[in-house]
CSV table of C-alpha atoms in Angstrom, one decimal:
chain,number,residue,atom,x,y,z
F,1365,UNK,CA,-8.6,-15.7,4.0
F,1366,UNK,CA,-7.9,-12.7,1.7
F,1367,UNK,CA,-5.7,-10.0,1.7
F,1368,UNK,CA,-5.5,-6.7,1.2
F,1369,UNK,CA,-1.2,-5.5,0.3
F,1370,UNK,CA,0.4,-2.1,-0.9
F,1371,UNK,CA,3.9,-0.8,-1.0
F,1372,UNK,CA,5.3,2.4,-1.8
F,1373,UNK,CA,8.3,4.8,-1.4
F,1374,UNK,CA,8.4,7.4,0.9
F,1375,UNK,CA,11.6,10.0,-0.7
F,1376,UNK,CA,13.3,11.1,2.1
F,1377,UNK,CA,16.5,11.0,3.9
F,1378,UNK,CA,14.7,9.8,8.2
F,1379,UNK,CA,13.7,6.6,8.6
F,1380,UNK,CA,12.7,7.9,11.8
F,1381,UNK,CA,10.2,10.4,10.9
F,1382,UNK,CA,8.3,7.5,8.9
F,1383,UNK,CA,8.5,5.6,11.8
F,1384,UNK,CA,7.7,8.5,14.0
F,1385,UNK,CA,4.5,8.2,11.9
F,1386,UNK,CA,3.3,5.0,12.7
F,1387,UNK,CA,4.2,4.8,16.1
F,1388,UNK,CA,3.2,8.1,18.2
F,1389,UNK,CA,-1.6,9.7,18.1
F,1390,UNK,CA,0.9,12.9,16.2
F,1391,UNK,CA,2.2,11.1,13.8
F,1392,UNK,CA,-1.1,9.2,12.7
F,1393,UNK,CA,-3.1,12.2,13.3
F,1394,UNK,CA,-0.7,13.2,9.6
F,1395,UNK,CA,-2.5,11.0,7.5
F,1396,UNK,CA,-4.6,8.5,8.4
F,1397,UNK,CA,-7.3,11.0,10.2
F,1398,UNK,CA,-6.4,13.6,12.5
F,1399,UNK,CA,-9.1,12.6,15.3
F,1400,UNK,CA,-6.4,9.6,16.4
F,1401,UNK,CA,-6.2,9.2,20.7
F,1402,UNK,CA,-4.8,6.6,23.1
F,1403,UNK,CA,-1.6,4.8,23.4
F,1404,UNK,CA,0.8,3.8,19.9
F,1405,UNK,CA,3.2,2.7,21.5
F,1406,UNK,CA,3.4,-1.2,22.3
F,1407,UNK,CA,0.9,-3.1,24.3
F,1408,UNK,CA,-1.4,0.4,23.5
F,1409,UNK,CA,-4.3,1.0,22.1
F,1410,UNK,CA,-5.4,3.4,19.8
F,1411,UNK,CA,-8.3,5.2,19.1
F,1412,UNK,CA,-8.8,5.8,15.4
F,1413,UNK,CA,-12.3,8.3,14.7
F,1414,UNK,CA,-14.2,8.7,11.2
F,1415,UNK,CA,-17.7,10.5,10.8
F,1416,UNK,CA,-19.1,7.7,9.5
F,1417,UNK,CA,-17.4,5.3,13.2
F,1418,UNK,CA,-13.8,4.5,13.6
F,1419,UNK,CA,-11.9,1.2,14.8
F,1420,UNK,CA,-9.3,0.3,18.1
F,1421,UNK,CA,-6.4,-1.0,17.3
F,1422,UNK,CA,-4.0,-3.1,19.6
F,1423,UNK,CA,0.0,-2.2,19.1
F,1424,UNK,CA,0.8,-6.4,19.7
F,1425,UNK,CA,4.5,-5.4,17.7
F,1426,UNK,CA,6.5,-2.6,17.4
F,1427,UNK,CA,10.3,-3.0,16.1
F,1428,UNK,CA,12.4,-0.4,15.8
F,1429,UNK,CA,12.8,1.4,12.8
F,1430,UNK,CA,11.5,-2.0,11.1
F,1431,UNK,CA,8.1,-3.4,11.7
F,1432,UNK,CA,4.0,-2.1,13.4
F,1433,UNK,CA,1.7,-4.7,13.8
F,1434,UNK,CA,-2.0,-3.8,14.9
F,1435,UNK,CA,-4.7,-6.4,15.5
F,1436,UNK,CA,-8.1,-4.2,15.1
F,1437,UNK,CA,-10.0,-5.3,18.7
F,1438,UNK,CA,-12.9,-3.4,18.0
F,1439,UNK,CA,-15.3,-1.2,14.7
F,1440,UNK,CA,-16.7,-2.3,11.7
F,1441,UNK,CA,-17.6,-7.0,12.4
F,1442,UNK,CA,-15.3,-7.4,8.5
F,1443,UNK,CA,-12.2,-5.9,10.4
F,1444,UNK,CA,-13.1,-7.3,14.1
F,1445,UNK,CA,-9.6,-9.8,14.8
F,1446,UNK,CA,-7.7,-8.5,11.0
F,1447,UNK,CA,-4.1,-7.4,11.4
F,1448,UNK,CA,-2.1,-4.7,9.9
F,1449,UNK,CA,1.4,-4.3,9.0
F,1450,UNK,CA,3.7,-1.8,8.0
F,1451,UNK,CA,7.4,-3.0,7.9
F,1452,UNK,CA,9.8,-0.6,6.4
F,1453,UNK,CA,13.5,-0.8,4.7
F,1454,UNK,CA,15.4,1.9,3.4
F,1455,UNK,CA,16.8,1.5,-1.0
F,1456,UNK,CA,18.6,4.4,-1.2
F,1457,UNK,CA,17.3,7.2,-1.5
F,1458,UNK,CA,13.7,5.7,-0.4
F,1459,UNK,CA,12.4,4.0,2.7
F,1460,UNK,CA,10.1,1.5,1.0
F,1461,UNK,CA,6.9,0.6,3.2
F,1462,UNK,CA,5.1,-3.3,2.8
F,1463,UNK,CA,1.8,-3.0,4.2
F,1464,UNK,CA,-0.4,-5.7,4.4
F,1465,UNK,CA,-4.2,-5.9,6.0
F,1466,UNK,CA,-4.8,-9.6,6.4
F,1467,UNK,CA,-6.8,-11.9,7.8
F,1468,UNK,CA,-10.3,-10.5,6.0
F,1469,UNK,CA,-12.3,-13.8,5.9
F,1470,UNK,CA,-13.9,-13.0,2.4
F,1471,UNK,CA,-13.7,-10.3,-0.7
F,1472,UNK,CA,-16.5,-8.3,0.5
F,1473,UNK,CA,-18.0,-5.3,-1.7
F,1474,UNK,CA,-16.3,-3.6,1.9
F,1475,UNK,CA,-12.9,-4.8,1.4
F,1476,UNK,CA,-12.7,-3.5,-2.1
F,1477,UNK,CA,-13.8,-0.2,-1.1
F,1478,UNK,CA,-10.7,-0.9,2.5
F,1479,UNK,CA,-8.2,-1.7,-0.8
F,1480,UNK,CA,-8.5,1.7,-2.5
F,1481,UNK,CA,-9.1,3.4,0.2
F,1482,UNK,CA,-6.1,1.9,2.2
F,1483,UNK,CA,-3.4,3.3,-1.0
F,1484,UNK,CA,-4.8,6.5,-0.5
F,1485,UNK,CA,-4.1,6.7,2.9
F,1486,UNK,CA,-0.1,5.4,2.4
F,1487,UNK,CA,0.5,8.4,-0.5
F,1488,UNK,CA,-1.2,10.7,2.5
F,1489,UNK,CA,1.5,8.8,4.0
F,1490,UNK,CA,3.8,9.6,1.4
F,1491,UNK,CA,3.1,13.5,1.3
F,1492,UNK,CA,3.6,14.0,4.9
F,1493,UNK,CA,6.8,12.7,4.9
F,1494,UNK,CA,7.8,14.3,1.6
F,1495,UNK,CA,6.2,17.8,1.7
F,1496,UNK,CA,5.0,17.8,4.4
F,1497,UNK,CA,1.6,17.7,4.1
F,1498,UNK,CA,-0.5,15.0,4.6
F,1499,UNK,CA,-4.4,14.0,3.8
F,1500,UNK,CA,-6.0,12.1,6.9
F,1501,UNK,CA,-9.8,12.1,7.0
F,1502,UNK,CA,-12.0,13.9,6.6
F,1503,UNK,CA,-9.8,16.0,4.5
F,1504,UNK,CA,-8.7,12.6,2.6
F,1505,UNK,CA,-10.0,11.2,-0.8
F,1506,UNK,CA,-13.1,10.3,-1.5
F,1507,UNK,CA,-13.3,7.6,-3.2
F,1508,UNK,CA,-17.0,6.4,-3.5
F,1509,UNK,CA,-20.2,7.3,-1.7
F,1510,UNK,CA,-19.0,5.1,1.1
F,1511,UNK,CA,-16.5,8.6,1.6
Q,535,UNK,CA,-3.1,-18.1,-5.9
Q,536,UNK,CA,-3.9,-13.6,-4.5
Q,537,UNK,CA,-5.4,-11.3,-6.0
Q,538,UNK,CA,-5.9,-7.2,-5.9
Q,539,UNK,CA,-8.9,-6.1,-5.5
Q,540,UNK,CA,-10.8,-2.4,-5.1
Q,541,UNK,CA,-14.2,-0.1,-5.7
Q,542,UNK,CA,-14.4,3.1,-6.8
Q,543,UNK,CA,-17.5,4.8,-7.3
Q,544,UNK,CA,-17.5,7.0,-10.0
Q,545,UNK,CA,-20.0,10.6,-9.7
Q,546,UNK,CA,-21.6,10.0,-13.3
Q,547,UNK,CA,-25.4,9.6,-14.6
Q,548,UNK,CA,-23.2,8.1,-17.9
Q,549,UNK,CA,-23.0,4.4,-17.6
Q,550,UNK,CA,-21.4,4.2,-20.9
Q,551,UNK,CA,-19.3,7.4,-20.8
Q,552,UNK,CA,-17.8,4.7,-18.0
Q,553,UNK,CA,-18.3,1.6,-20.2
Q,554,UNK,CA,-16.5,3.4,-23.3
Q,555,UNK,CA,-13.8,4.7,-21.4
Q,556,UNK,CA,-12.9,0.1,-20.8
Q,557,UNK,CA,-13.6,-0.6,-24.7
Q,558,UNK,CA,-11.9,2.1,-26.7
Q,559,UNK,CA,-7.9,2.5,-27.0
Q,560,UNK,CA,-9.1,6.7,-26.3
Q,561,UNK,CA,-10.8,5.8,-23.3
Q,562,UNK,CA,-8.0,3.3,-22.0
Q,563,UNK,CA,-5.1,6.3,-23.2
Q,564,UNK,CA,-7.4,8.4,-21.4
Q,565,UNK,CA,-6.6,6.8,-17.5
Q,566,UNK,CA,-4.8,4.7,-18.5
Q,567,UNK,CA,-1.5,5.4,-20.2
Q,568,UNK,CA,-1.8,6.9,-23.4
Q,569,UNK,CA,0.1,5.1,-25.0
Q,570,UNK,CA,-2.2,2.3,-26.1
Q,571,UNK,CA,-3.2,1.1,-29.0
Q,572,UNK,CA,-4.6,-2.0,-30.7
Q,573,UNK,CA,-8.3,-3.8,-30.5
Q,574,UNK,CA,-10.8,-3.3,-27.5
Q,575,UNK,CA,-13.3,-4.9,-28.5
Q,576,UNK,CA,-14.1,-8.2,-27.6
Q,577,UNK,CA,-12.4,-11.1,-28.6
Q,578,UNK,CA,-9.2,-7.5,-29.5
Q,579,UNK,CA,-5.3,-7.0,-28.4
Q,580,UNK,CA,-4.8,-4.4,-26.1
Q,581,UNK,CA,-1.0,-3.2,-26.4
Q,582,UNK,CA,-0.6,-0.7,-23.3
Q,583,UNK,CA,2.4,0.7,-23.1
Q,584,UNK,CA,4.0,2.9,-20.1
Q,585,UNK,CA,7.9,4.6,-20.3
Q,586,UNK,CA,9.3,1.2,-18.5
Q,587,UNK,CA,7.5,-1.4,-20.4
Q,588,UNK,CA,4.1,-2.9,-20.8
Q,589,UNK,CA,1.3,-5.4,-21.1
Q,590,UNK,CA,-0.6,-7.4,-24.0
Q,591,UNK,CA,-4.0,-8.0,-23.1
Q,592,UNK,CA,-6.4,-10.1,-24.7
Q,593,UNK,CA,-9.7,-9.4,-24.6
Q,594,UNK,CA,-11.9,-12.4,-23.3
Q,595,UNK,CA,-15.4,-10.8,-22.6
Q,596,UNK,CA,-17.2,-7.2,-22.8
Q,597,UNK,CA,-20.8,-7.8,-21.0
Q,598,UNK,CA,-22.1,-3.9,-22.2
Q,599,UNK,CA,-22.5,-1.4,-20.0
Q,600,UNK,CA,-21.8,-4.2,-16.7
Q,601,UNK,CA,-18.5,-6.3,-17.3
Q,602,UNK,CA,-14.8,-6.4,-19.1
Q,603,UNK,CA,-12.2,-8.9,-19.0
Q,604,UNK,CA,-8.9,-9.2,-20.1
Q,605,UNK,CA,-6.2,-12.2,-19.3
Q,606,UNK,CA,-2.5,-10.8,-20.0
Q,607,UNK,CA,-1.1,-12.5,-22.9
Q,608,UNK,CA,3.0,-9.8,-22.5
Q,609,UNK,CA,4.2,-8.2,-20.3
Q,610,UNK,CA,6.1,-9.5,-17.2
Q,611,UNK,CA,6.4,-12.4,-16.3
Q,612,UNK,CA,4.4,-12.1,-12.7
Q,613,UNK,CA,1.6,-10.7,-15.2
Q,614,UNK,CA,1.1,-13.5,-17.9
Q,615,UNK,CA,-2.2,-15.7,-17.3
Q,616,UNK,CA,-3.0,-13.6,-15.2
Q,617,UNK,CA,-6.6,-11.4,-15.6
Q,618,UNK,CA,-8.2,-8.1,-15.1
Q,619,UNK,CA,-11.4,-7.4,-14.6
Q,620,UNK,CA,-13.8,-4.7,-14.1
Q,621,UNK,CA,-17.6,-5.2,-13.2
Q,622,UNK,CA,-20.1,-2.1,-13.3
Q,623,UNK,CA,-23.5,-1.3,-11.7
Q,624,UNK,CA,-25.8,2.1,-10.5
Q,625,UNK,CA,-26.3,2.9,-7.3
Q,626,UNK,CA,-28.0,5.9,-6.7
Q,627,UNK,CA,-25.7,8.6,-8.3
Q,628,UNK,CA,-22.8,6.7,-8.3
Q,629,UNK,CA,-21.4,3.8,-11.5
Q,630,UNK,CA,-19.6,2.0,-9.1
Q,631,UNK,CA,-16.5,-0.4,-10.6
Q,632,UNK,CA,-15.2,-3.5,-8.7
Q,633,UNK,CA,-12.2,-3.8,-10.2
Q,634,UNK,CA,-9.8,-7.7,-9.5
Q,635,UNK,CA,-6.6,-8.2,-10.7
Q,636,UNK,CA,-6.6,-12.2,-10.3
Q,637,UNK,CA,-4.5,-15.6,-10.8
Q,638,UNK,CA,-1.1,-13.8,-8.8
Q,639,UNK,CA,1.2,-17.2,-7.7
Q,640,UNK,CA,2.7,-15.2,-5.3
Q,641,UNK,CA,2.6,-12.4,-3.2
Q,642,UNK,CA,5.3,-10.7,-4.7
Q,643,UNK,CA,6.6,-7.3,-3.6
Q,644,UNK,CA,5.6,-6.3,-7.1
Q,645,UNK,CA,2.0,-7.4,-6.7
Q,646,UNK,CA,2.1,-4.5,-3.9
Q,647,UNK,CA,3.7,-2.1,-5.7
Q,648,UNK,CA,1.2,-3.1,-8.5
Q,649,UNK,CA,-2.2,-3.3,-5.9
Q,650,UNK,CA,-1.2,1.0,-5.1
Q,651,UNK,CA,-0.9,1.4,-8.7
Q,652,UNK,CA,-3.8,-0.1,-9.8
Q,653,UNK,CA,-6.1,2.4,-7.4
Q,654,UNK,CA,-4.7,5.5,-8.3
Q,655,UNK,CA,-5.4,4.6,-11.6
Q,656,UNK,CA,-8.7,3.9,-11.0
Q,657,UNK,CA,-8.8,7.5,-9.6
Q,658,UNK,CA,-7.9,8.6,-13.0
Q,659,UNK,CA,-10.3,6.9,-14.6
Q,660,UNK,CA,-13.4,8.3,-12.1
Q,661,UNK,CA,-11.2,11.4,-12.1
Q,662,UNK,CA,-11.3,11.8,-16.4
Q,663,UNK,CA,-15.1,10.9,-16.2
Q,664,UNK,CA,-15.8,13.4,-13.3
Q,665,UNK,CA,-13.3,16.6,-14.4
Q,666,UNK,CA,-12.7,15.2,-18.0
Q,667,UNK,CA,-9.0,15.0,-17.0
Q,668,UNK,CA,-7.5,11.9,-15.7
Q,669,UNK,CA,-3.9,11.2,-14.9
Q,670,UNK,CA,-2.5,8.1,-17.8
Q,671,UNK,CA,0.7,7.3,-17.8
Q,672,UNK,CA,3.4,8.9,-17.9
Q,673,UNK,CA,1.2,12.0,-16.0
Q,674,UNK,CA,0.7,9.3,-13.7
Q,675,UNK,CA,1.2,9.7,-10.4
Q,676,UNK,CA,4.8,8.3,-8.9
Q,677,UNK,CA,4.2,5.2,-5.6
Q,678,UNK,CA,7.9,4.8,-5.6
Q,679,UNK,CA,11.2,4.1,-7.0
Q,680,UNK,CA,9.6,1.7,-9.3
Q,681,UNK,CA,7.5,4.6,-10.5
């Protein structure tokens, strides 16, 4: 089992804006993919779609202002059953997001790709909150021939 | 043990330019940190310096056009003894870089930070080759209060 781990610090006085960006389809559409539908509340299922495909995530935990956990229930085979979590904490001027995408069975090429890609999306979340403009798919940062 | 893994695809007809950017101090200064000195050839030691500190890397493997491996011999305690590797392969229009920073003892906060930061530096390498301008320290992408 191998994990993708990341950290960003978002310079904002508002913890709520970051939490909303993780727990509403409108918020998620502002930094991950514009084509986000479904129910982002606890026990809901969120449908994230990208030009090459997509992921269905079951929301397994929502701890207001502190933690959000999703389980991948449909998508590429390597993703199914993995979990994606966001742990939030305040450090002075920053709302810190500790990110984990856990449960990969093998460190395949696609995992390397997703690790880099997650970093760009977390920086998109940071930009969304700090500047008002994220870079969600299809306007996302391209990292390789897989997009 | 936990690893940081990334992948970028650099759109270039020149494998040599990417390899040079990993094996010369001038090349490394173009995407990781402007303050790069030492000897980037096999068995050499490269000194990377950033405003908050730096790393000394021993070059343990150089396989021309294919692979570069460094071992961290001085720097933050969490980094000492870890290895950083770049595996290169061509896929059509892209020179693919598979990156690994292995040997972290624990998935500490600093590892999360470094994972995200490595992604930004690999995209800096991609930009250097594709556009002629990377974003090395101190002009690097800032991700949190740790820089």
